Coordinates of C-alpha atoms in Angstrom, one line a residue:
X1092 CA 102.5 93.9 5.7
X1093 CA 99.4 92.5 6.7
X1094 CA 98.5 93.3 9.7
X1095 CA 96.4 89.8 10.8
X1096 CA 100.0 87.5 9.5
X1097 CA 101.9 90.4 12.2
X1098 CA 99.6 89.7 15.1
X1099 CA 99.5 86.3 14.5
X1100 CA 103.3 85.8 14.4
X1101 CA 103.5 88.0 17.6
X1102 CA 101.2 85.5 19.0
X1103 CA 102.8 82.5 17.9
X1104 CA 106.3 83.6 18.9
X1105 CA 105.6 86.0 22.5
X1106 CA 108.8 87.8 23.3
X1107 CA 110.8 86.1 25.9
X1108 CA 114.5 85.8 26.9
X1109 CA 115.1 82.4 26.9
X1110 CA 114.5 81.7 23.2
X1111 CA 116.7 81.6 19.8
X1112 CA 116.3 84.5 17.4
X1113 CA 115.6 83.2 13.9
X1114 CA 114.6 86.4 11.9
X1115 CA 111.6 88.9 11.1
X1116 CA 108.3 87.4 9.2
X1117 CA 107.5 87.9 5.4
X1118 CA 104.5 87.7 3.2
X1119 CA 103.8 88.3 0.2
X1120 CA 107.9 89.7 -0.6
X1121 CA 107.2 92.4 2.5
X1122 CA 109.3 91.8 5.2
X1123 CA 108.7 93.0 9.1
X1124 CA 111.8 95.1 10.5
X1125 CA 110.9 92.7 13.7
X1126 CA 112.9 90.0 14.9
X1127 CA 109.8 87.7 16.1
X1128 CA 110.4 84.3 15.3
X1129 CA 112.1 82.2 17.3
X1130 CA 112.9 78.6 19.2
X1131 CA 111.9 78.1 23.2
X1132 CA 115.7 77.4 24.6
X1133 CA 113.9 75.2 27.0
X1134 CA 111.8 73.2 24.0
X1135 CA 115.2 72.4 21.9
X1136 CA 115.5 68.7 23.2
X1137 CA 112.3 68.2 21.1
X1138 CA 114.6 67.7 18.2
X1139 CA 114.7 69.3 15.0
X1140 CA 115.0 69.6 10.9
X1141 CA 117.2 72.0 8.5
X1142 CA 116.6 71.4 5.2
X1143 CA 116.6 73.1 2.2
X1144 CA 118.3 72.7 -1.3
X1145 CA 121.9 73.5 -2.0
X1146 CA 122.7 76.9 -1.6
X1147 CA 119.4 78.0 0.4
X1148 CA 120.7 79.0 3.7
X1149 CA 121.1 76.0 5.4
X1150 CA 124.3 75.8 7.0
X1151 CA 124.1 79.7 8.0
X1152 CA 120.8 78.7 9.9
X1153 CA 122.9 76.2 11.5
X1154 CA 125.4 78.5 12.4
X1155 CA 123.3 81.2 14.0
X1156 CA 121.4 78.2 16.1
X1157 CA 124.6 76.9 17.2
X1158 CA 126.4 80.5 18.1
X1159 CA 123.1 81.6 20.4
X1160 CA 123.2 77.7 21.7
X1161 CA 126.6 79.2 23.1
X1162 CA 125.9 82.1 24.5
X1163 CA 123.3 80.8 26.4
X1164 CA 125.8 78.6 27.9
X1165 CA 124.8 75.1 26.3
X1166 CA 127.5 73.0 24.5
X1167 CA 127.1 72.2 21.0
X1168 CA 128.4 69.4 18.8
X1169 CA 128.2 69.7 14.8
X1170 CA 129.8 68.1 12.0
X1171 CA 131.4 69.8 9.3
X1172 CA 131.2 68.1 6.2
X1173 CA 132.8 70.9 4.1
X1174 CA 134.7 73.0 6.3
X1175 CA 132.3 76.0 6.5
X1176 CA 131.9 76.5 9.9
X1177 CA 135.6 76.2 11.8
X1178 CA 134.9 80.3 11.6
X1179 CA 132.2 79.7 14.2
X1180 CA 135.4 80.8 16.7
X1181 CA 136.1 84.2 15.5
X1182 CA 133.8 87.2 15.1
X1183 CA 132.2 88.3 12.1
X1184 CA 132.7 91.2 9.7
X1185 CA 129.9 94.0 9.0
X1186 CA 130.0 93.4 5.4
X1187 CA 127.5 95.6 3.2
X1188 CA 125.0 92.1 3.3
X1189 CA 125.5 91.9 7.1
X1190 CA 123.9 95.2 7.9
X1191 CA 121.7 94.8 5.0
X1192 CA 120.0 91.8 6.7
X1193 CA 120.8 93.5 9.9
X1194 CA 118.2 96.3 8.6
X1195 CA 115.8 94.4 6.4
X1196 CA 114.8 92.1 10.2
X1197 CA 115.5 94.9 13.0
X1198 CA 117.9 92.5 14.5
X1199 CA 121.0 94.3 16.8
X1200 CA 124.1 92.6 15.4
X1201 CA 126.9 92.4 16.9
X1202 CA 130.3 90.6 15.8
X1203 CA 131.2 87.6 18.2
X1204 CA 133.2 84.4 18.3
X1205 CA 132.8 81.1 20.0
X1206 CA 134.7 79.5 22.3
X1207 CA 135.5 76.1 20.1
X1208 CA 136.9 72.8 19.8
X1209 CA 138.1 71.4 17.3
X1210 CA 137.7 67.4 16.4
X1211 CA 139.3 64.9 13.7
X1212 CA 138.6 61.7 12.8
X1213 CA 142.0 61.6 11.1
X1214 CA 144.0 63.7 13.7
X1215 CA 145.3 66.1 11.3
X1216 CA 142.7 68.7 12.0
X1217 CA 141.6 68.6 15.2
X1218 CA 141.2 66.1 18.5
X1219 CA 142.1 62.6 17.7
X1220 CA 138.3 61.0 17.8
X1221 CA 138.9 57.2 18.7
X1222 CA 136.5 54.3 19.6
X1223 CA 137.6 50.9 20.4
X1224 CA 136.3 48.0 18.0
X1225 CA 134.9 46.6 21.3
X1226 CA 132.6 49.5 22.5
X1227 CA 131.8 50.4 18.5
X1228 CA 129.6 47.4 18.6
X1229 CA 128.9 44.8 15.5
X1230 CA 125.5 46.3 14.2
X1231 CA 127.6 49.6 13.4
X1232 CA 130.4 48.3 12.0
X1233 CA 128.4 46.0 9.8
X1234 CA 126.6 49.1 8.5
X1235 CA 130.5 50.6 8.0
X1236 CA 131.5 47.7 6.3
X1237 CA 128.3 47.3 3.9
X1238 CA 127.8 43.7 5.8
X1239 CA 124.3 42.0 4.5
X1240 CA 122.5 40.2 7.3
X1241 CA 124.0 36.9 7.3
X1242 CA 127.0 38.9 7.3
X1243 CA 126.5 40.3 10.1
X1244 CA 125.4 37.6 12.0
X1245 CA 128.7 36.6 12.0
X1246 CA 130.2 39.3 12.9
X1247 CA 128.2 39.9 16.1
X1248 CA 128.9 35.7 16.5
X1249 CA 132.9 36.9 16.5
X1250 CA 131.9 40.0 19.1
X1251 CA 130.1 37.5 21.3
X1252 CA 133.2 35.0 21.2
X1253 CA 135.4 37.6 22.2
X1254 CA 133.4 39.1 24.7
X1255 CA 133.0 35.2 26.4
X1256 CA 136.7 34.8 26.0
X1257 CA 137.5 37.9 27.6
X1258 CA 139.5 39.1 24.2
X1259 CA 139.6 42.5 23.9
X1260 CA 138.7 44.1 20.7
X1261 CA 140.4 47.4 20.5
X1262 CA 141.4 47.9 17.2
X1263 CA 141.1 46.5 13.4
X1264 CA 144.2 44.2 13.8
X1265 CA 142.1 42.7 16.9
X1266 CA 139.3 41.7 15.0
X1267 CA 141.3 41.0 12.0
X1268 CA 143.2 38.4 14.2
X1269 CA 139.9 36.7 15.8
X1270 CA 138.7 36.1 12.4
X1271 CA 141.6 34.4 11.2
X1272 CA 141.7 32.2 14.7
X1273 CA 138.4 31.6 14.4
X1274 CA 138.6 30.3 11.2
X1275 CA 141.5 28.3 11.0
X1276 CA 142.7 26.8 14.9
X1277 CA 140.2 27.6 16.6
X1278 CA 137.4 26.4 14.4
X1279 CA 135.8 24.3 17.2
X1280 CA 135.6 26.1 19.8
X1281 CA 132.6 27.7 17.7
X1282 CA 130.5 24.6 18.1
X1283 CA 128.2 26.0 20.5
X1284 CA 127.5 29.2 18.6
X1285 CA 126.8 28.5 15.3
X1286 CA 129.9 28.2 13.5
X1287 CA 130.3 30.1 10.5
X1288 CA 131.7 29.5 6.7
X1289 CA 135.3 30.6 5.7
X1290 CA 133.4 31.9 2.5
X1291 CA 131.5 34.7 4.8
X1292 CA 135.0 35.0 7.3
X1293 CA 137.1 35.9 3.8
X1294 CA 134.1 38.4 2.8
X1295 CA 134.9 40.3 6.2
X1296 CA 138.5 40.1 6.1
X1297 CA 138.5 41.9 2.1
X1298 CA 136.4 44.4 3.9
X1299 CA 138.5 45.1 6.8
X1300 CA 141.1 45.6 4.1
X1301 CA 139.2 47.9 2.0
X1302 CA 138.7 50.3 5.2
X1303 CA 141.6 49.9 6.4
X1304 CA 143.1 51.2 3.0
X1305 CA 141.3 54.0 3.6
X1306 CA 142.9 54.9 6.9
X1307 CA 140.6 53.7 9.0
X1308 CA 142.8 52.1 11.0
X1309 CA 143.4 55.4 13.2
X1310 CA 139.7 55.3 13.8
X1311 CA 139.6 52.5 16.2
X1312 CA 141.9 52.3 19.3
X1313 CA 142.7 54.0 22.6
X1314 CA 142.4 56.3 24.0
X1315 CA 139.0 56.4 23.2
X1316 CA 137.6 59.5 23.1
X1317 CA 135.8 60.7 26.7
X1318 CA 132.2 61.9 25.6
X1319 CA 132.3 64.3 28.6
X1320 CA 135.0 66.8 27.0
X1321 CA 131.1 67.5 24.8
X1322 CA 129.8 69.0 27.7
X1323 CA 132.2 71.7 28.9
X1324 CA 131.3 75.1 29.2
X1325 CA 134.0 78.3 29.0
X1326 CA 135.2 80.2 32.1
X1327 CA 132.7 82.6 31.1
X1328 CA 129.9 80.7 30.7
X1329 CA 129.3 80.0 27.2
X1330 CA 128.9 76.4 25.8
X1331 CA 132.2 74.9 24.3
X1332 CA 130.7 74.3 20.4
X1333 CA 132.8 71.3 19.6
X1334 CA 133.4 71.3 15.8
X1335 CA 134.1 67.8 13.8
X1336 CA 135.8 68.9 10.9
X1337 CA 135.3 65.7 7.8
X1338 CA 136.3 67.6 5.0
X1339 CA 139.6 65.6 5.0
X1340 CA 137.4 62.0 5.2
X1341 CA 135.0 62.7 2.7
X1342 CA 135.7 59.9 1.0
X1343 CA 134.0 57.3 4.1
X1344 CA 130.8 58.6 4.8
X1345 CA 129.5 55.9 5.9
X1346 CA 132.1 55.6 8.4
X1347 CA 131.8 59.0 9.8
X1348 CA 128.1 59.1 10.0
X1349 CA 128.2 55.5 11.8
X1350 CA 130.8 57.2 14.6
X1351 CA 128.4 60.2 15.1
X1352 CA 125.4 57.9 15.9
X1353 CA 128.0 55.7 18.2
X1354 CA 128.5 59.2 19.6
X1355 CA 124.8 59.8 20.3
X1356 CA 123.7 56.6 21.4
X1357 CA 126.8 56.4 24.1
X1358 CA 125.7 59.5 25.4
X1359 CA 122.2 58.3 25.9
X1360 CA 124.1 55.4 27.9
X1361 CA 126.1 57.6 30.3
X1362 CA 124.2 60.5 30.7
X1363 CA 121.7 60.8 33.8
X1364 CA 117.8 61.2 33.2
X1365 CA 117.1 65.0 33.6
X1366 CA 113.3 65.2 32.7
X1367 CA 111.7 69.2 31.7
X1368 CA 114.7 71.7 32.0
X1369 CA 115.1 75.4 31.3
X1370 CA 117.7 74.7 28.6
X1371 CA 119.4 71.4 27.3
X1372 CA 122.3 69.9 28.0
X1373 CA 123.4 69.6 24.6
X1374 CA 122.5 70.0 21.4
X1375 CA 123.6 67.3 18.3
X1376 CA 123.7 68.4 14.9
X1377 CA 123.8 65.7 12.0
X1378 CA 125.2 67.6 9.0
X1379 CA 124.3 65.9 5.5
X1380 CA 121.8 63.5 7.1
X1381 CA 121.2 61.1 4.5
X1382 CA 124.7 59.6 4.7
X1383 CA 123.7 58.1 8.0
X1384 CA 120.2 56.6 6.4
X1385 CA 121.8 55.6 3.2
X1386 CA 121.5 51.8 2.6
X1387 CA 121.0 51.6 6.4
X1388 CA 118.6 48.3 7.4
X1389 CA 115.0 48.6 8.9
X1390 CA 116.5 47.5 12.6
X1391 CA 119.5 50.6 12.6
X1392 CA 116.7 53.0 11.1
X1393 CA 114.2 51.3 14.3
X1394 CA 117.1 51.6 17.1
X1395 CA 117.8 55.6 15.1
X1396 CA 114.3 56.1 15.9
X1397 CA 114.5 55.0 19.4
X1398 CA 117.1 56.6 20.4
X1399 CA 116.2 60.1 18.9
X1400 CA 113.1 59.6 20.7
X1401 CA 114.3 58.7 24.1
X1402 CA 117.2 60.9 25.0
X1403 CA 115.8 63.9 25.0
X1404 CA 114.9 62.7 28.6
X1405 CA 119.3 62.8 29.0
X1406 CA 118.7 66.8 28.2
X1407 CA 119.9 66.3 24.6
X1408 CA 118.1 67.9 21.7
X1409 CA 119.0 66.7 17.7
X1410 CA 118.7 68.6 15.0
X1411 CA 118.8 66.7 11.4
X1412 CA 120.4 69.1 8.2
X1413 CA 119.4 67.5 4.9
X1414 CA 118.7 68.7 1.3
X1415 CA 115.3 66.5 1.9
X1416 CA 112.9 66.2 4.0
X1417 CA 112.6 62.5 2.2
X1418 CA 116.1 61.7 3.6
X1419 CA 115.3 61.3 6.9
X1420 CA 112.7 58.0 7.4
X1421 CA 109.1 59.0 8.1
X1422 CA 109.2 57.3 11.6
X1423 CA 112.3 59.6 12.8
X1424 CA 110.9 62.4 11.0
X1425 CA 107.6 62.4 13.1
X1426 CA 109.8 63.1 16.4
X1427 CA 111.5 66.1 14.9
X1428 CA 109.2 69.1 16.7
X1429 CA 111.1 72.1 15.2
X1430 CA 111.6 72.9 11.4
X1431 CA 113.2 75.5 9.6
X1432 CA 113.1 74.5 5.8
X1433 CA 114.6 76.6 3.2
X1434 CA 113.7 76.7 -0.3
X1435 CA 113.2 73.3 -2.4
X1436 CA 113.5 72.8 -6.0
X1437 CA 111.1 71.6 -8.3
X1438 CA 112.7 70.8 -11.7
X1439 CA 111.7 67.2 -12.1
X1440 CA 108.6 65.0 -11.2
X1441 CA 110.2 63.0 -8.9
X1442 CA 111.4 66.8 -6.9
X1443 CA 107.7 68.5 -7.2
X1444 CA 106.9 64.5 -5.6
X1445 CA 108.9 65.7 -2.8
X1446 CA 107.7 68.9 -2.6
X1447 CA 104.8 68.2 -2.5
X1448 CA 105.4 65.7 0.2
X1449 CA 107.4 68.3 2.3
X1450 CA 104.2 70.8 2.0
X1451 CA 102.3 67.9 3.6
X1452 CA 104.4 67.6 6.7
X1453 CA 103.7 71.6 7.7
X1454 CA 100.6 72.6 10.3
X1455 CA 98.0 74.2 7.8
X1456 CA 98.0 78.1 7.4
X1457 CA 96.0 80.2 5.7
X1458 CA 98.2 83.2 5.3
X1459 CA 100.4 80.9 2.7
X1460 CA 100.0 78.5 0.6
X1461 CA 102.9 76.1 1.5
X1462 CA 104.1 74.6 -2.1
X1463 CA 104.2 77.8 -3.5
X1464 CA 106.5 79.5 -0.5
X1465 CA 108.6 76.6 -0.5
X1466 CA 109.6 77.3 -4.1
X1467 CA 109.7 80.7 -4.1
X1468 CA 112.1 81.3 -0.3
X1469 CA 115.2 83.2 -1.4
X1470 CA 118.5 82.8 -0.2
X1471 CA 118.7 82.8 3.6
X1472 CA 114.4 82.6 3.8
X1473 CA 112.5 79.4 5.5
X1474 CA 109.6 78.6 6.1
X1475 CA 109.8 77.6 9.8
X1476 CA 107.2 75.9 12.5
X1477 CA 108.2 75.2 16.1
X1478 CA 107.0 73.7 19.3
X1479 CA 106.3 76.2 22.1
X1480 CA 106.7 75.9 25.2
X1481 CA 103.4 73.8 26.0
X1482 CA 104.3 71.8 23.4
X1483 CA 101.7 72.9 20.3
X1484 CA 103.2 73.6 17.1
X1485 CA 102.4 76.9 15.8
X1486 CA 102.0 77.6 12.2
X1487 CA 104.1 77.8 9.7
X1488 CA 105.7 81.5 8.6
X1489 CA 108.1 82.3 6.3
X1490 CA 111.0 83.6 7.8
X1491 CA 114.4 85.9 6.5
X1492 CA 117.0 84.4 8.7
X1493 CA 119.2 86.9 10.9
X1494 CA 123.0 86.8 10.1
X1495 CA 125.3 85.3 12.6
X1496 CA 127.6 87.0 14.5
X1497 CA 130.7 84.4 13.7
X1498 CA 132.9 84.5 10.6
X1499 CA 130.4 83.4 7.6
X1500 CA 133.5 81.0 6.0
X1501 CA 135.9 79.1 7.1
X1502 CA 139.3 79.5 9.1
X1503 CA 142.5 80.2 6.6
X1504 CA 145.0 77.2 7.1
X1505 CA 147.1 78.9 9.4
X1506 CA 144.2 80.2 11.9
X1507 CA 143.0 76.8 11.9
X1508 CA 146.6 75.0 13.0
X1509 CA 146.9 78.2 15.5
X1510 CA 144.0 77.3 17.2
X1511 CA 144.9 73.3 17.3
X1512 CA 148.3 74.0 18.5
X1513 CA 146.7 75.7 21.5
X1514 CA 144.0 73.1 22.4
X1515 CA 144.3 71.0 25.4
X1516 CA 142.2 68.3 24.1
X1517 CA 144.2 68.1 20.7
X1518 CA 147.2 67.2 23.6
X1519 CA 145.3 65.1 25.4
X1520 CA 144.3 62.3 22.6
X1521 CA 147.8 63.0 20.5
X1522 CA 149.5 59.9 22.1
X1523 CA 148.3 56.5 21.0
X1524 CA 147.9 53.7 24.1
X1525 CA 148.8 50.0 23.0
X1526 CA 148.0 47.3 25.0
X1527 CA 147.2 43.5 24.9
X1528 CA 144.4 43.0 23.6
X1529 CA 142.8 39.8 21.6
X1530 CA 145.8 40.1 18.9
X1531 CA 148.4 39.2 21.2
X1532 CA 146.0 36.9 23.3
X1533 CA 145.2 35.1 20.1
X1534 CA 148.8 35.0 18.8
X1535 CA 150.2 33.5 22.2
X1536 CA 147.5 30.7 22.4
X1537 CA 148.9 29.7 18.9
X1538 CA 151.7 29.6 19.9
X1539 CA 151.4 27.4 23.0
X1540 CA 149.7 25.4 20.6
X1541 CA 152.5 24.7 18.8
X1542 CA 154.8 24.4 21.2
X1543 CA 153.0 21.3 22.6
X1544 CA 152.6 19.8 19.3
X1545 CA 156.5 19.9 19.1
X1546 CA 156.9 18.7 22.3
X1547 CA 154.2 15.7 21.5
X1548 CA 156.7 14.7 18.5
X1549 CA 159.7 14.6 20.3
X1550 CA 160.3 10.7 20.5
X1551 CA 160.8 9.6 24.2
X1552 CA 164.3 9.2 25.1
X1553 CA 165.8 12.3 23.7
X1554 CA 165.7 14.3 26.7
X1555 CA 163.5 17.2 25.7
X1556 CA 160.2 17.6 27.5
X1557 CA 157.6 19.7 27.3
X1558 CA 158.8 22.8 28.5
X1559 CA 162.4 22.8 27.1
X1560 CA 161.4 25.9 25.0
X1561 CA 159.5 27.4 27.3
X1562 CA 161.6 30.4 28.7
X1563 CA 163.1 31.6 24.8
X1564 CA 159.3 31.4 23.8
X1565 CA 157.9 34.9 23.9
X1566 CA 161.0 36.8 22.4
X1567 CA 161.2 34.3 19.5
X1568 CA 157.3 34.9 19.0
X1569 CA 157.4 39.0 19.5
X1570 CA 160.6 38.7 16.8
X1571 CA 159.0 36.3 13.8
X1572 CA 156.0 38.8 13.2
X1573 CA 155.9 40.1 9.6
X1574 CA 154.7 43.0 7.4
X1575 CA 152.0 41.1 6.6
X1576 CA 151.1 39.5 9.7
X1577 CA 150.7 42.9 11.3
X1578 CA 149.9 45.4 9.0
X1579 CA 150.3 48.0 11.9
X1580 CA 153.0 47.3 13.8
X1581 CA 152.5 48.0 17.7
X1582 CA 154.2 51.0 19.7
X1583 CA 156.1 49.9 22.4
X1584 CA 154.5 49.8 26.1
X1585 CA 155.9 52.4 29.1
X1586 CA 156.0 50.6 32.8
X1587 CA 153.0 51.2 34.9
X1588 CA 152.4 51.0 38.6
X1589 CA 151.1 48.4 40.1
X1590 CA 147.2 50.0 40.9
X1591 CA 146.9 51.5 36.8
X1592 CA 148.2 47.5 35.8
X1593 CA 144.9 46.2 37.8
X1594 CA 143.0 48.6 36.6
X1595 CA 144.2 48.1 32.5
X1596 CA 144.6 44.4 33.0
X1597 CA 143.0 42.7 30.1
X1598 CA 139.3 41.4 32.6
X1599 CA 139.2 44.6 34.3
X1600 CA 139.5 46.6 31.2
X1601 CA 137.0 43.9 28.9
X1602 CA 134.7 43.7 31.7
X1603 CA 133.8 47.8 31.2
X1604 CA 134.0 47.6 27.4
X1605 CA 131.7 44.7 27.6
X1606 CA 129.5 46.8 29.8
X1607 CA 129.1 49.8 27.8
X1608 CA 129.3 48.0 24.6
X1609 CA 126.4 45.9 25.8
X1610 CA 124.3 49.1 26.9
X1611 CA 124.9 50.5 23.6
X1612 CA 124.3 47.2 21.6
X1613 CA 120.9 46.9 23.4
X1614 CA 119.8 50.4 22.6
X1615 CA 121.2 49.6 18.4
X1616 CA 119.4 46.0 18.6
X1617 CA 122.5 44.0 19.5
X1618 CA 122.3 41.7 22.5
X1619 CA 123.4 42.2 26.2
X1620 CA 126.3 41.0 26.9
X1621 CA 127.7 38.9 29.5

């Protein structure tokens, strides 16, 4: 190998122990037997890209990331959109390719599992991952639902009714039932904001239908999932990688992308300011990318932007995995510091347009010449820039990735359910909490409503005032609900001391998801609220 592209990789990437082994350097098809490339633990919350076209590499470069994020004791969270990485939690084989690439980069492989954690947005595969309707916000759940502006205008009209009203919006059937009350009853009490059009109201409702007939319901309710259980480390140090399996959601991407930048943006919320540290506090990795950006407006791709760029203050680094450098907006893009991109395809105009697009976005080098390497990586190569420590970029080299040490596959079916039998967080969200909330707010209001209308028609003289019914009232209502009234019917509710009903009465419990609802909304362009 040259001996100049050596010395100037070995300058670019001085040896140090608190960094991230990517692989040995190779130009011109010679590759170094010399592990040098690699990312400054303390310079991951500078964000980062994986690219690369299917089949390059990408998700094994995710992999080893993630496994040394471990070891080094900092927790990961990563989506799996195809169920290629639950074997991040047991140890790898020494196939024949193993020590192959073990040889061709001089790297000491060893086999190794990580301690993992296994999430579901479905429950059948992991943790139960809930949010509450409330704390979701309406700019996300507009972008879930496909809303158009006007749209969602309304919705965050409804949101801000609610929150005034102190109605709690903790599942679909809560916002379902606002809607409806909204509409019909209680029309005018909508004067003073706006009012709104039962044309838009019936556009909602068909598209809380359409999601909930996609199981969505199970999405939204209590308990909601804690955000710390991210951040735990093993009993011997090592960061808990906390693994969202999707491959059983596939079908609402749009849905599970939206709940990972909930994720994010609550985190920013909670987490306390932590400035220049030795290593993050977590690391964030967006699998398949572009399903958060697809059809998303300017004002979620602004408020993605902003909060990308501000919490790596909270300690928290993102990485991005894409096909595309294209999928990810040119404004979140620029605050991505590290990239590793693996080869890109050039079989049609508009692909050597983003090639050549992609070979734009590198620091110049004049050991390579970018478009060319790009198309000519093989499986498992990248051409890679990072930040160092001081924060310069250094040039880009291209880079055979080292193997991880972690099953390259997937768990069998029966590993998988082993491992979720055993979790203490799979125990800890099984059980689904019911409580009232704006449905049966809503539903007893209409009720008293029409219990004083009867009473108002009751000539004078028969002996039947106002409260005659009044005692009978709430066991005739809890009994005439229907299938279609209540599409989910409610579990019942277990006694509760008197200090846990203060703290889960309806103001205590809407005044908190009003608060972090409105800290998130402000941070995704909603408004404050009260």
């Amino acid at each position: 190998m040259n001996p100049e592209v050596l010395n100037a990789a070995r300058s670019a990437f001085p040896a140090s122990t608190g960094t991230i082994t990517l692989g040995a350097v190779v130009h011109e098809g010679a590759c170094a037997p010399e592990p040098l490339v690699s990312l400054p633990l303390s310079m991951m919350n500078r964000h980062g890209l994986i690219a690369g076209a299917t089949g390059t590499g990408k998700t094994k470069s995710l992999q080893l990331i993630a496994e040394q994020l471990s070891s080094a004791g900092v927790p990961v969270f990563l989506s799996d959109v195809k169920g290629d990485l639950s074997g991040l939690g047991v140890a790898g084989e020494a196939g024949d390719r193993v020590k192959q690439r073990a040889a061709d980069t001089g790297y000491a492989w060893q086999p190794a599992g990580m301690p993992v954690e296994y999430l579901s947005l479905s429950g059948k595969v992991g943790a139960q991952l809930r949010a509450t309707v409330s704390s979701f916000g309406p700019l996300l759940l507009a972008k879930v639902l496909g809303l158009n502006e006007t749209q969602s205008s309304v919705l965050t009209l409804v949101f801000k009714y609610c929150d005034d009203k102190g109605l709690l919006l903790l599942d679909l059937s809560d916002l379902r039932a606002a809607l409806r009350y909204l509409s019909e009853e209680g029309a005018g009490e909508l004067k003073e904001y706006g009012g709104m059009s039962k044309q838009t109201v019936g556009v909602l409702l068909r598209e809380l239908v359409e999601l909930e007939a996609q199981d969505a319901e199970r999405f939204f309710g209590e308990p909601e999932f804690d955000l710390d259980d991210l951040l735990q480390t093993a009993p011997d140090g090592r960061g808990v990688v906390s693994v969202l399996e999707l491959q059983d959601v596939q079908e609402t991407p749009a849905l599970f992308s939206t709940f990972m930048l909930w994720m994010l943006a609550t985190l920013y919320h909670t987490l306390p300011e932590m400035g220049d540290v030795e290593k993050p506090r977590l690391v964030f990795f967006f699998d398949e990318a572009h399903l958060l950006f697809d059809g998303a407006s300017k004002a979620l791709v602004d408020q993605v932007e902003q909060v990308v760029r501000l919490i790596r203050s909270k300690g928290v680094g993102v990485f991005f995995i894409t096909q595309n450098p294209r999928d990810v907006p040119a404004e979140i893009l620029g605050q991505l510091g590290h990239r590793v991109q693996h080869a890109l395809r050039a079989f049609t105009p508009d692909d050597e347009k983003a090639l050549k697009s992609a070979a734009r976005t590198f620091p110049k080098t004049t050991f390579y010449d970018v478009e060319e390497t790009l198309t000519t990586l093989g499986i498992g190569e990248a051409l890679v820039t990072t930040l160092s420590p001081s924060g310069v970029p250094s040039q880009p080299f291209a880079v055979r990735m080292v193997p991880p040490s972690s099953r390259m596959g997937p768990l069998t079916a029966d590993e998988l359910q082993g491992r979720i039998g055993a979790s203490e967080q799979v125990r800890k969200y099984a059980q689904e909490i019911d409580r009232e909330s704006a449905r049966e707010m809503l539903e007893d209001r209409a009720a008293r409503a029409r219990e004083e209308d009867e009473a108002a028609a009751v000539p004078r003289g028969s002996g039947r005032g106002p409260d005659y019914d009044r005692a009978p009232r709430t066991a005739t209502r809890k009994t005439s609900r229907t299938a279609d009234d209540d599409p989910a019917p409610r579990r019942g509710r277990k006694e509760r001391g008197t200090v846990e009903q203060i703290l889960r009465s309806p103001v205590a419990k809407s005044a908190v998801n009003t608060l972090v609802r409105g800290l998130v909304g402000a941070l995704l362009g909603g408004r404050r609220r009260r």
